Coordinates of C-alpha atoms in Angstrom, one line a residue:
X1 CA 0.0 0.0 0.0
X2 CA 1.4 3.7 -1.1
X3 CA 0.9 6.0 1.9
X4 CA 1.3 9.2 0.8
X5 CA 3.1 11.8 3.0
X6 CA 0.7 14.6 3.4
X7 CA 1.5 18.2 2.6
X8 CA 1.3 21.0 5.1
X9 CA 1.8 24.2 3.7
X10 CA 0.3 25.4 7.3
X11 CA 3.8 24.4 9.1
X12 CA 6.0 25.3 6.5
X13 CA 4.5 29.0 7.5
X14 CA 4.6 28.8 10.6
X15 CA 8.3 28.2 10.7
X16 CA 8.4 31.0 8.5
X17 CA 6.3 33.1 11.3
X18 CA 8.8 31.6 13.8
X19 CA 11.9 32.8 11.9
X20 CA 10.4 36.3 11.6
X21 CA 9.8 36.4 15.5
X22 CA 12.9 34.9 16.2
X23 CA 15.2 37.2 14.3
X24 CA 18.7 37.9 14.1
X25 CA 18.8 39.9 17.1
X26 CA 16.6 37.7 19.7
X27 CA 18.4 34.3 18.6
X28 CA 21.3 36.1 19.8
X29 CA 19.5 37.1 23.1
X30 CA 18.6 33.6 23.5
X31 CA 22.4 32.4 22.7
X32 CA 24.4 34.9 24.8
X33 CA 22.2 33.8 28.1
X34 CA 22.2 29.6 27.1
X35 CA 26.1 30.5 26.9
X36 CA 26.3 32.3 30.4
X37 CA 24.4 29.5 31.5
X38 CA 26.7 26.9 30.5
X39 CA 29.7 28.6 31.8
X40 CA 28.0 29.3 35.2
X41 CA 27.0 25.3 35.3
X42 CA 31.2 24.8 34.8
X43 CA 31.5 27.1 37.5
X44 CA 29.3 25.6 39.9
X45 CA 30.3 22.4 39.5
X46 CA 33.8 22.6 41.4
X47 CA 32.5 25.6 43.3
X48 CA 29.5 23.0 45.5
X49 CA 32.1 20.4 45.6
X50 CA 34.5 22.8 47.8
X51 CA 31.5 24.7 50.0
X52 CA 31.5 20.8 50.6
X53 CA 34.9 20.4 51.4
X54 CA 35.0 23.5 53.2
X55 CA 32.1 23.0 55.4
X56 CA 33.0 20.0 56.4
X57 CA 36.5 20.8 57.0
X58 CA 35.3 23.6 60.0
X59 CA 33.7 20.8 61.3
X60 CA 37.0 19.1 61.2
X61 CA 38.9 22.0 63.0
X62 CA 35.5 22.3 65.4
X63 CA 36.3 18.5 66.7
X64 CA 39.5 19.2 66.9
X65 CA 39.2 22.1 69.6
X66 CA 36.7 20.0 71.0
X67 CA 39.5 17.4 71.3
X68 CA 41.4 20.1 72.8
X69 CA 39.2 20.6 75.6
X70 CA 38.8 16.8 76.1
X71 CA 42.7 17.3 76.9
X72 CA 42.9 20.4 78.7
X73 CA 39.8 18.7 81.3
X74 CA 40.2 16.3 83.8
X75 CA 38.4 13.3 84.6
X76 CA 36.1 15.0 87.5
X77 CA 35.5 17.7 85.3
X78 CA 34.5 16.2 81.7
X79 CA 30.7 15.8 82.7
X80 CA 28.3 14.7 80.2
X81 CA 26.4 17.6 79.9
X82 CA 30.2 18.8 78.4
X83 CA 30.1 16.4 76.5
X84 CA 26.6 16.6 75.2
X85 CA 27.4 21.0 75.3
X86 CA 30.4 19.8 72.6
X87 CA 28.7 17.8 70.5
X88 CA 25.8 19.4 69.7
X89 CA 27.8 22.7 69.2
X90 CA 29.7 21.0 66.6
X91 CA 26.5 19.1 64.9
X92 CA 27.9 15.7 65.5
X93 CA 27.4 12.4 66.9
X94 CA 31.1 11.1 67.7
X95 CA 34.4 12.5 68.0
X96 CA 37.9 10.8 68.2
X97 CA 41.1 12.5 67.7
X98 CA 43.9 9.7 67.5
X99 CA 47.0 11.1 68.7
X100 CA 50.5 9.9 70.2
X101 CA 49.3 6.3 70.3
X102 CA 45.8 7.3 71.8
X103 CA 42.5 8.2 70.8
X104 CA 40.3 10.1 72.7
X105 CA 36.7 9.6 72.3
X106 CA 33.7 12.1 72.7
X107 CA 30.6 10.4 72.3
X108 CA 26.5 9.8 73.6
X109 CA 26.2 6.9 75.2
X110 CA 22.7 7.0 74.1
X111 CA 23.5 8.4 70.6
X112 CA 26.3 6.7 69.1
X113 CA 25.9 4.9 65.7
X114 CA 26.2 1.3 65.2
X115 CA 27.4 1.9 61.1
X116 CA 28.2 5.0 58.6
X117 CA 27.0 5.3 55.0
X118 CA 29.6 6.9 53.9
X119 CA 33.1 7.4 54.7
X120 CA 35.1 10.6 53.8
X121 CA 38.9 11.2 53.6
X122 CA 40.1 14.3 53.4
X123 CA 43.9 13.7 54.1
X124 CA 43.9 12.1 50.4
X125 CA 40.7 13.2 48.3
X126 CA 41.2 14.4 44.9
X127 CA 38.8 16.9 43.2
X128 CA 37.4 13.9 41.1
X129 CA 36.1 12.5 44.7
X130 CA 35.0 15.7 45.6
X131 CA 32.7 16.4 43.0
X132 CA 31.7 13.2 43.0
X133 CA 30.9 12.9 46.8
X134 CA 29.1 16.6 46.2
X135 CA 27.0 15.4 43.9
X136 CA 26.2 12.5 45.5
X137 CA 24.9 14.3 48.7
X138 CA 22.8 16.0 46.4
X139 CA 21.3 13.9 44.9
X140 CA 22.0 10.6 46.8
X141 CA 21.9 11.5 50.6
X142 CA 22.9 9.1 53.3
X143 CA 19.8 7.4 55.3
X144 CA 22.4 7.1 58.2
X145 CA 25.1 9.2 59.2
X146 CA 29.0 9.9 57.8
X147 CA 32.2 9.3 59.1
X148 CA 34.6 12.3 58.2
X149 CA 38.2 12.3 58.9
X150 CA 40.8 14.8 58.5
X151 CA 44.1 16.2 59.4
X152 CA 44.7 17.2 62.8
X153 CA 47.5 20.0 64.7
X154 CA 49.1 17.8 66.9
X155 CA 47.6 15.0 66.2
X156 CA 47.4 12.4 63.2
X157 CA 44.0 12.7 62.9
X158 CA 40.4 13.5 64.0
X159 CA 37.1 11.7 62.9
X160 CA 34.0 13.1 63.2
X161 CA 30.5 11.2 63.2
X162 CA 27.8 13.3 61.7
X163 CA 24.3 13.7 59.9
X164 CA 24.9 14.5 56.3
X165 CA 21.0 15.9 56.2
X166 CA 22.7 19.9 57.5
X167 CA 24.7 19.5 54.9
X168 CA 22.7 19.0 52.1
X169 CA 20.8 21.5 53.1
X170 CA 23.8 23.7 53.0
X171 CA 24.4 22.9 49.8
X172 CA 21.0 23.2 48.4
X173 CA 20.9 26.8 50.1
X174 CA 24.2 27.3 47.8
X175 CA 22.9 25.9 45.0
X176 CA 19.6 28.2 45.1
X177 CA 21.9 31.6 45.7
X178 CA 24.4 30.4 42.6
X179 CA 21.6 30.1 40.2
X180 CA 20.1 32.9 41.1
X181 CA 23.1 34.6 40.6
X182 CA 23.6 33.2 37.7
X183 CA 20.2 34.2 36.3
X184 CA 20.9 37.7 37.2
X185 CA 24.5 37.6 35.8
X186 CA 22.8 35.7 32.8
X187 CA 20.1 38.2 32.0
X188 CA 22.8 41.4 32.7
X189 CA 25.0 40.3 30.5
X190 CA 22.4 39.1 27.3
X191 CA 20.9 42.2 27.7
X192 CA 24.1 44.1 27.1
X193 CA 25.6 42.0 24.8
X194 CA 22.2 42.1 23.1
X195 CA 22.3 45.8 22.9
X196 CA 25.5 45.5 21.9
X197 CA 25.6 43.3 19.1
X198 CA 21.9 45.2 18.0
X199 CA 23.7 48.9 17.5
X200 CA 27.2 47.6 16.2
X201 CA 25.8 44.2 14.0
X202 CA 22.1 44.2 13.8
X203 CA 21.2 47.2 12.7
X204 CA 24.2 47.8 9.8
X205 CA 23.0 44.6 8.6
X206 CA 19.7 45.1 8.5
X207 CA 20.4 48.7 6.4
X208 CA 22.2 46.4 4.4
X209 CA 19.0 44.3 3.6
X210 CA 16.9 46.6 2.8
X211 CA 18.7 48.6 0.6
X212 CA 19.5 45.2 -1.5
X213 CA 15.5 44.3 -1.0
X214 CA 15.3 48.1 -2.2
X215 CA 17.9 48.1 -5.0
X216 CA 16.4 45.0 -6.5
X217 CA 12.9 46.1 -7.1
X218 CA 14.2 49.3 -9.3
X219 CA 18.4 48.4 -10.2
X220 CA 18.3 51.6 -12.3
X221 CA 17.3 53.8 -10.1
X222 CA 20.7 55.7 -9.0
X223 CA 19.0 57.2 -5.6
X224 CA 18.7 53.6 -4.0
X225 CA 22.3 53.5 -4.3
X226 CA 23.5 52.8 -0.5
X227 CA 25.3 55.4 1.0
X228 CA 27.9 54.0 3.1
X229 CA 28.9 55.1 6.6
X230 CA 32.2 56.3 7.8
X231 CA 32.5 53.1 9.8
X232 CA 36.4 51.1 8.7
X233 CA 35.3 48.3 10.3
X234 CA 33.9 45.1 8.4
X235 CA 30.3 46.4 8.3
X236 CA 31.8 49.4 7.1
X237 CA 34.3 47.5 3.9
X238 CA 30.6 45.5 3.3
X239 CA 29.0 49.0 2.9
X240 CA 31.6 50.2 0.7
X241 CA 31.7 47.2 -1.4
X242 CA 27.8 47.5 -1.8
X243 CA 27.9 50.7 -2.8
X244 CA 30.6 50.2 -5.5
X245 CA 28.9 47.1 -6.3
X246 CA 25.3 48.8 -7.0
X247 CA 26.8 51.7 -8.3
X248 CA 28.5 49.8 -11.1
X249 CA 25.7 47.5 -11.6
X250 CA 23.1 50.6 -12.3
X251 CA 25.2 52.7 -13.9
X252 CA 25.7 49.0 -16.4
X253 CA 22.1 48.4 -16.5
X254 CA 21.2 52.1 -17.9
X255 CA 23.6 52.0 -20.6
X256 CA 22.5 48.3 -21.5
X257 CA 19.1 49.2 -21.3
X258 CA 19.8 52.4 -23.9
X259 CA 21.9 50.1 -25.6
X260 CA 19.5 47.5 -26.3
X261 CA 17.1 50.7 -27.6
X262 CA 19.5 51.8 -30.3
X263 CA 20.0 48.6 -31.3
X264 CA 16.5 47.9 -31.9
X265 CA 16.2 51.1 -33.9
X266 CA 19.8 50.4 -35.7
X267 CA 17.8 46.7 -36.5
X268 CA 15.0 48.4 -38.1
X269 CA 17.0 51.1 -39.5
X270 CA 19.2 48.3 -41.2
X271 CA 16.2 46.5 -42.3
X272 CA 14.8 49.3 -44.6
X273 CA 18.4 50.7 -45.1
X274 CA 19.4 47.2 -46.8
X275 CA 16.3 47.2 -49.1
X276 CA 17.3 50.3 -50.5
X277 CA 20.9 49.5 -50.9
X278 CA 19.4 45.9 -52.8
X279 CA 17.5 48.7 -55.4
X280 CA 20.7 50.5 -55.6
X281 CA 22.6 47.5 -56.5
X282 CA 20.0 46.8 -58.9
X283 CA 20.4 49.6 -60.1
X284 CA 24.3 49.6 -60.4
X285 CA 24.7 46.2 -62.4
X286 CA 22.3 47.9 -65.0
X287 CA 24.7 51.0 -64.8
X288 CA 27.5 48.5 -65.8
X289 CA 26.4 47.7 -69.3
X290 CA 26.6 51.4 -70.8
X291 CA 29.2 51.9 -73.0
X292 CA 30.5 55.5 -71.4
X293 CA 34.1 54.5 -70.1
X294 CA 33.9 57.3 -67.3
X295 CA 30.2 54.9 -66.4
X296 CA 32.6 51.9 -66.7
X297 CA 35.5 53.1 -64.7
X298 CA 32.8 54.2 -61.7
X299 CA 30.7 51.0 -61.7
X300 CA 32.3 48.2 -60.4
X301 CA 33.7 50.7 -57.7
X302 CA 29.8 51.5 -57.0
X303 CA 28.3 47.7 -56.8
X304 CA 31.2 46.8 -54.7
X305 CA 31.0 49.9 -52.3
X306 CA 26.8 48.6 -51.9
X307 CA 27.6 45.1 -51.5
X308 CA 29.9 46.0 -48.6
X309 CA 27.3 47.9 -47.1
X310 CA 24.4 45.4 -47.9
X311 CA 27.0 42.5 -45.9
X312 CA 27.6 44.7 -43.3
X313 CA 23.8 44.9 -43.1
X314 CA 22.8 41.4 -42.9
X315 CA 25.6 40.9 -40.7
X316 CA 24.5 43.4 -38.1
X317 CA 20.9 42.2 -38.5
X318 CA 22.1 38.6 -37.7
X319 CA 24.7 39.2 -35.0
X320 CA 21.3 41.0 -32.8
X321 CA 18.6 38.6 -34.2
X322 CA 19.8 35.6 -32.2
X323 CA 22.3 33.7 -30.5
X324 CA 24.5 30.7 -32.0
X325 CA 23.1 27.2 -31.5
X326 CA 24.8 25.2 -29.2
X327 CA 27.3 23.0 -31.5
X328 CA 26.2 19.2 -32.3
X329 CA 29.5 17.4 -31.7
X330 CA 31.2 14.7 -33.4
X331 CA 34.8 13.4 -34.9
X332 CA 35.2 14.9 -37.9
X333 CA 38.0 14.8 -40.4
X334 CA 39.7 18.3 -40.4
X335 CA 41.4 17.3 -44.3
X336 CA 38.2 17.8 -46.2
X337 CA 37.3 20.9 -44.7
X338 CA 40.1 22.9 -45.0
X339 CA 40.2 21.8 -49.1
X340 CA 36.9 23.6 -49.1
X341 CA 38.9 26.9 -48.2
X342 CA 40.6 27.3 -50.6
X343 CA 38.2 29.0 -53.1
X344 CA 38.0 31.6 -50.7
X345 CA 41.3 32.9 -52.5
X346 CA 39.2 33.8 -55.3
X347 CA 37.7 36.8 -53.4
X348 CA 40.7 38.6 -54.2
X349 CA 40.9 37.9 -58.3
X350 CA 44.2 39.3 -59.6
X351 CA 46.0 39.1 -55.9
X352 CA 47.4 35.9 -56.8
X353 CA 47.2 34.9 -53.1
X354 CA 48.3 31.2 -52.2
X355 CA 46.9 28.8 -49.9
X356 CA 49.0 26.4 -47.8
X357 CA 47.5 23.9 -45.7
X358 CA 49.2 21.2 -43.4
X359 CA 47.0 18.9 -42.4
X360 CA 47.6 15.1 -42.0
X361 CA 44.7 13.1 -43.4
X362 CA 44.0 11.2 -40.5
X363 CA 43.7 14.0 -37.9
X364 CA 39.9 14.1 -36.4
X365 CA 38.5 17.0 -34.9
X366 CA 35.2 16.5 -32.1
X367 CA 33.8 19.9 -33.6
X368 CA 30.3 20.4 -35.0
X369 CA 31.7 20.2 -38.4
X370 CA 29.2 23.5 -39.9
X371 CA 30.2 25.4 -37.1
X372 CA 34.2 24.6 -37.2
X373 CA 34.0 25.5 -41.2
X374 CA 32.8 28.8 -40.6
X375 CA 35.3 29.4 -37.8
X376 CA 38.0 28.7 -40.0
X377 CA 36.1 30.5 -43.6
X378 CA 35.8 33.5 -41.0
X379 CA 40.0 33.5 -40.4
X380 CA 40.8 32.8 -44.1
X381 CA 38.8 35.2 -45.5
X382 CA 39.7 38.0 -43.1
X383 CA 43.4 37.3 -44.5
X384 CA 42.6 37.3 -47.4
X385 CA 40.9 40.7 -47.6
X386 CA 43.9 41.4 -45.4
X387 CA 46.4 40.6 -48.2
X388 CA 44.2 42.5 -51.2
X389 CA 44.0 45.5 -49.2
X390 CA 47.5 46.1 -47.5
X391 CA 49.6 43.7 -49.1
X392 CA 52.2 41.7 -47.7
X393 CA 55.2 41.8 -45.4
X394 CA 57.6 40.0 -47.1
X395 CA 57.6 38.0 -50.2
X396 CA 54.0 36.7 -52.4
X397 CA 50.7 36.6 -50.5
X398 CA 50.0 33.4 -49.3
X399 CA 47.4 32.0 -46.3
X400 CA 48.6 29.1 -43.9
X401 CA 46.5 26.9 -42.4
X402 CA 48.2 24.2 -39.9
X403 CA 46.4 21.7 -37.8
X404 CA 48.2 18.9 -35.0
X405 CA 47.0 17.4 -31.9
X406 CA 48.6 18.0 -28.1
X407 CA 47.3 15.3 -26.1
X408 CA 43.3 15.2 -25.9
X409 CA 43.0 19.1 -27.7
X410 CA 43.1 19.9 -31.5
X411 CA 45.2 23.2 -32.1
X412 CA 44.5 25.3 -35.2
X413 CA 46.7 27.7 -36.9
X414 CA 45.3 30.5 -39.6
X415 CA 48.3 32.5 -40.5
X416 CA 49.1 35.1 -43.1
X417 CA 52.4 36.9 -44.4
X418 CA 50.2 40.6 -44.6
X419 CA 51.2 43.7 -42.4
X420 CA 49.7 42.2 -39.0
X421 CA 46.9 43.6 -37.0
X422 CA 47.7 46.9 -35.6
X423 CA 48.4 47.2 -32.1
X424 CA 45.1 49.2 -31.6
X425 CA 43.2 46.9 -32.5
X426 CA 44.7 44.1 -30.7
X427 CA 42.8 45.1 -27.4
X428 CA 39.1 44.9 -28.5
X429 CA 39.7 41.9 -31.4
X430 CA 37.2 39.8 -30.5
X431 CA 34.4 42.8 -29.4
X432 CA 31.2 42.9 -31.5
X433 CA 31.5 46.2 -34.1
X434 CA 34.9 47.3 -32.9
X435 CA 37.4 44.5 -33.8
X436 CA 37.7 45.1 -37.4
X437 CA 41.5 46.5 -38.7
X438 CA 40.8 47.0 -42.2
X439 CA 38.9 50.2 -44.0
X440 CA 34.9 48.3 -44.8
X441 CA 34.5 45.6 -42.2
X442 CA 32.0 45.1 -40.3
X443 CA 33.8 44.2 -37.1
X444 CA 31.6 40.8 -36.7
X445 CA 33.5 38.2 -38.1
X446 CA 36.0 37.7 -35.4
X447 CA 33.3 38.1 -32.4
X448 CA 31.6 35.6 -34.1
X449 CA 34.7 33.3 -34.5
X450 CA 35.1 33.6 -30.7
X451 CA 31.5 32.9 -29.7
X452 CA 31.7 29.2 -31.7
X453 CA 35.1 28.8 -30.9
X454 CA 34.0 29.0 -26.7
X455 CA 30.6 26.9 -27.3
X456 CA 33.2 24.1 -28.0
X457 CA 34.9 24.7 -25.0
X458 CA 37.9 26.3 -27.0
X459 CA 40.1 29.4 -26.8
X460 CA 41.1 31.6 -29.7
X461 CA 44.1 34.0 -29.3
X462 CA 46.5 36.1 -31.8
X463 CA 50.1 35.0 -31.3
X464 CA 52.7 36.6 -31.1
X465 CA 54.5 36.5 -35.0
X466 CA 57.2 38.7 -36.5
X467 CA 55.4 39.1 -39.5
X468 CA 51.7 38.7 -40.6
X469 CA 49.4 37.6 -38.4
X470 CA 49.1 34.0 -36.7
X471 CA 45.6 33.5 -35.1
X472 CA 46.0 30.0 -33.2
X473 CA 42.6 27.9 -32.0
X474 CA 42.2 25.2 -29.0
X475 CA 38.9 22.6 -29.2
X476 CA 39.4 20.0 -26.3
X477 CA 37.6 16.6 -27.0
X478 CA 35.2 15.9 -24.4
X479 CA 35.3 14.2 -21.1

């Protein structure tokens, strides 16, 4: 049979309830007097066992002037009403004091106690016996009465015969008065620490709630910015940070948010912007077919100038349209995509630009193949348009393309012999819009390159080369 465990939303809040009530500041109330408590309870413990020791200890040095009298009086004179006088003075029963091969006795005849319960030494009692002999005539008293001996001036040593019931009641009386004390020792001391802990803890971190409960209902909204105290403790480095923190994080969100309105209206002005271009084009290829040379001279220049600006269109409308698809991994041979590169060389007709690849046949790749030919068209064809535009460094233009494996990661290198990437535009390379280096791109083809190169877990970085430029790409295989 399924029993079902039944679901109380009810409990779930009241603890809730409960946690309100018993906040920050009375859970600390409650701590700082359990913790009094317990040290009180470790202070008590070998505080009863000597009152113990010390109580019964006077009635030691009490016998032992008693014995003293029982020497000083003579025969005639040590009556029993003396005797009884002593006794009762002292609170016991019996009294010998065993000195220089005697022992001298004080007793009632009428009164004197056939057995003991307990027997106490304390010539030789450690403070393990004494709290454990306190604690026992707490809680364990003796039905019939205890023999106590102890040391003795002039004497080896006196025993006393007694009823442990004054005792306990001694020590029940000092038991009452210490825990009273401690409850008013307890209570002081919570109450200040309380105070305390409230003004220097409690409160700070309470501001420091609310303003975060505060600053996340409106992030944008510079006046719910914390304004931190001079404090230079921690509270007061957590205040500071906060501030910084919200500061950075508002001032972030108001330019994204303004951000992602321009580029909602660059998207639409791109949309109609490209359509015109696409008539101008049109128009432009018609253009090419007059016979006027100065018409002939102009036109190619004019349809290659729109379809520049129709790419960098469509690629602006597609870098903010969507995100890249997460990559659908497999071993692929690298050979057969780098051939396909090759043809990109023909973008540049008349540069007579060469293409070198080294590639052994049998090294795999665990890329999304689609996605890894575009992140190496992307490289190839930015050197190319390199190499037609600026030329080279040193000897004929020519693209490089070198692939090995280092243990369980593919590395890629794309490499050119053109002038290299300037050093101002090393530092935002792989930024959306601003990592372009040449006069008409659109400064998405390396951001892009990055973004599929880290969705496979890669890294893409520009080494450092002499001459041209040497882009070199990591894809680990997967676990």
């Amino acid at each position: 049979m399924n029993v079902q465990r039944p679901h109380l939303p009810h409990l779930h809040a009241a603890g809730r309830r409960l946690s309100g009530v018993f906040g920050l500041s009375s859970r600390l109330l409650v701590l700082t007097i359990l913790f009094v408590m317990v040290a009180e309870v470790l202070i008590y413990v070998p505080s009863v066992a000597n009152f113990r020791r010390n109580w019964l200890q006077d009635k030691v040095a009490a016998a032992q002037i008693a014995g003293l009298v029982l020497d000083a009086a003579s025969e005639d004179q040590l009556t029993e009403e003396l005797e009884t006088r002593l006794l009762d003075g002292i609170g016991a029963q019996a009294i010998a004091v065993r000195g220089g091969g005697t022992r001298r006795l004080l007793a009632k005849e009428y009164d004197v106690p056939p057995e003991v319960d307990r027997h106490i030494d304390l010539r030789s009692a450690t403070w393990r016996d004494l709290i454990a002999g306190a604690f026992a005539t707490l809680f364990v008293p003796a039905e019939r009465p205890i023999r106590v001996i102890g040391p003795a001036m002039g004497a080896d040593f006196v025993e006393v015969v007694l009823n442990e019931k004054p005792l306990r009641n001694a020590m029940v009386a000092f038991s009452r008065n210490i825990l009273l004390l401690s409850l008013v020792i307890s209570g002081i001391t919570a109450c200040l620490v309380y105070l305390t802990l409230h003004w220097l803890i409690v409160r700070p971190v309470r501001r420091l709630s609310g303003n975060i409960a505060a600053f996340t209902n409106d992030p944008e909204d510079a006046s719910r910015v914390l304004a931190p105290s001079e404090r230079g403790d921690e509270i007061g480095l957590a205040e500071q940070a906060l501030a910084r923190m919200e500061g950075v994080l508002s001032n972030e969100l108001r330019q994204k948010r303004r951000l992602a309105d321009l580029g909602l209206a660059v998207s639409k002005i791109n949309h109609e912007l490209r359509n015109m271009l696409t008539t101008a084009q049109l128009l432009g290829d018609r253009i090419k077919d007059v016979d006027d040379p100065a018409v002939q001279r102009v036109a190619p220049r004019l349809v290659r100038t729109l379809g520049r600006a129709i790419d960098f269109c469509e690629a602006t409308l597609a870098y903010g349209r969507a995100s890249e698809r997460l990559p659908q991994r497999r071993r692929v041979p690298l050979a057969p995509i780098v051939a396909d590169l090759e043809d990109l060389t023909g973008l540049a007709p008349g540069a007579g630009i060469a293409f070198a690849a080294d590639v052994p046949e049998d090294l795999e790749i665990d890329a999304d193949p689609e996605q890894l030919a575009r992140i190496l068209a992307n490289l190839v064809r930015n050197a190319v348009q390199a190499l037609s535009q600026a030329g080279t460094s040193d000897g004929p233009p020519c693209v490089g393309l070198s692939a090995r494996r280092d243990g369980g990661t593919a590395v890629i290198e794309v490499f050119d012999n053109g002038p290299g990437v300037p050093e101002r535009a090393r530092a935002n390379l792989f930024t959306a819009f601003q990592a372009s280096a040449r006069s008409g791109g659109t400064g998405l083809g390396l951001p892009v390159t990055a973004e599929l190169v880290r969705l496979h877990g890669g890294t893409i970085t520009l080494a450092d080369t002499a001459a041209g430029a040497r882009f070199r790409i990591t894809i680990p295989d997967r676990a």
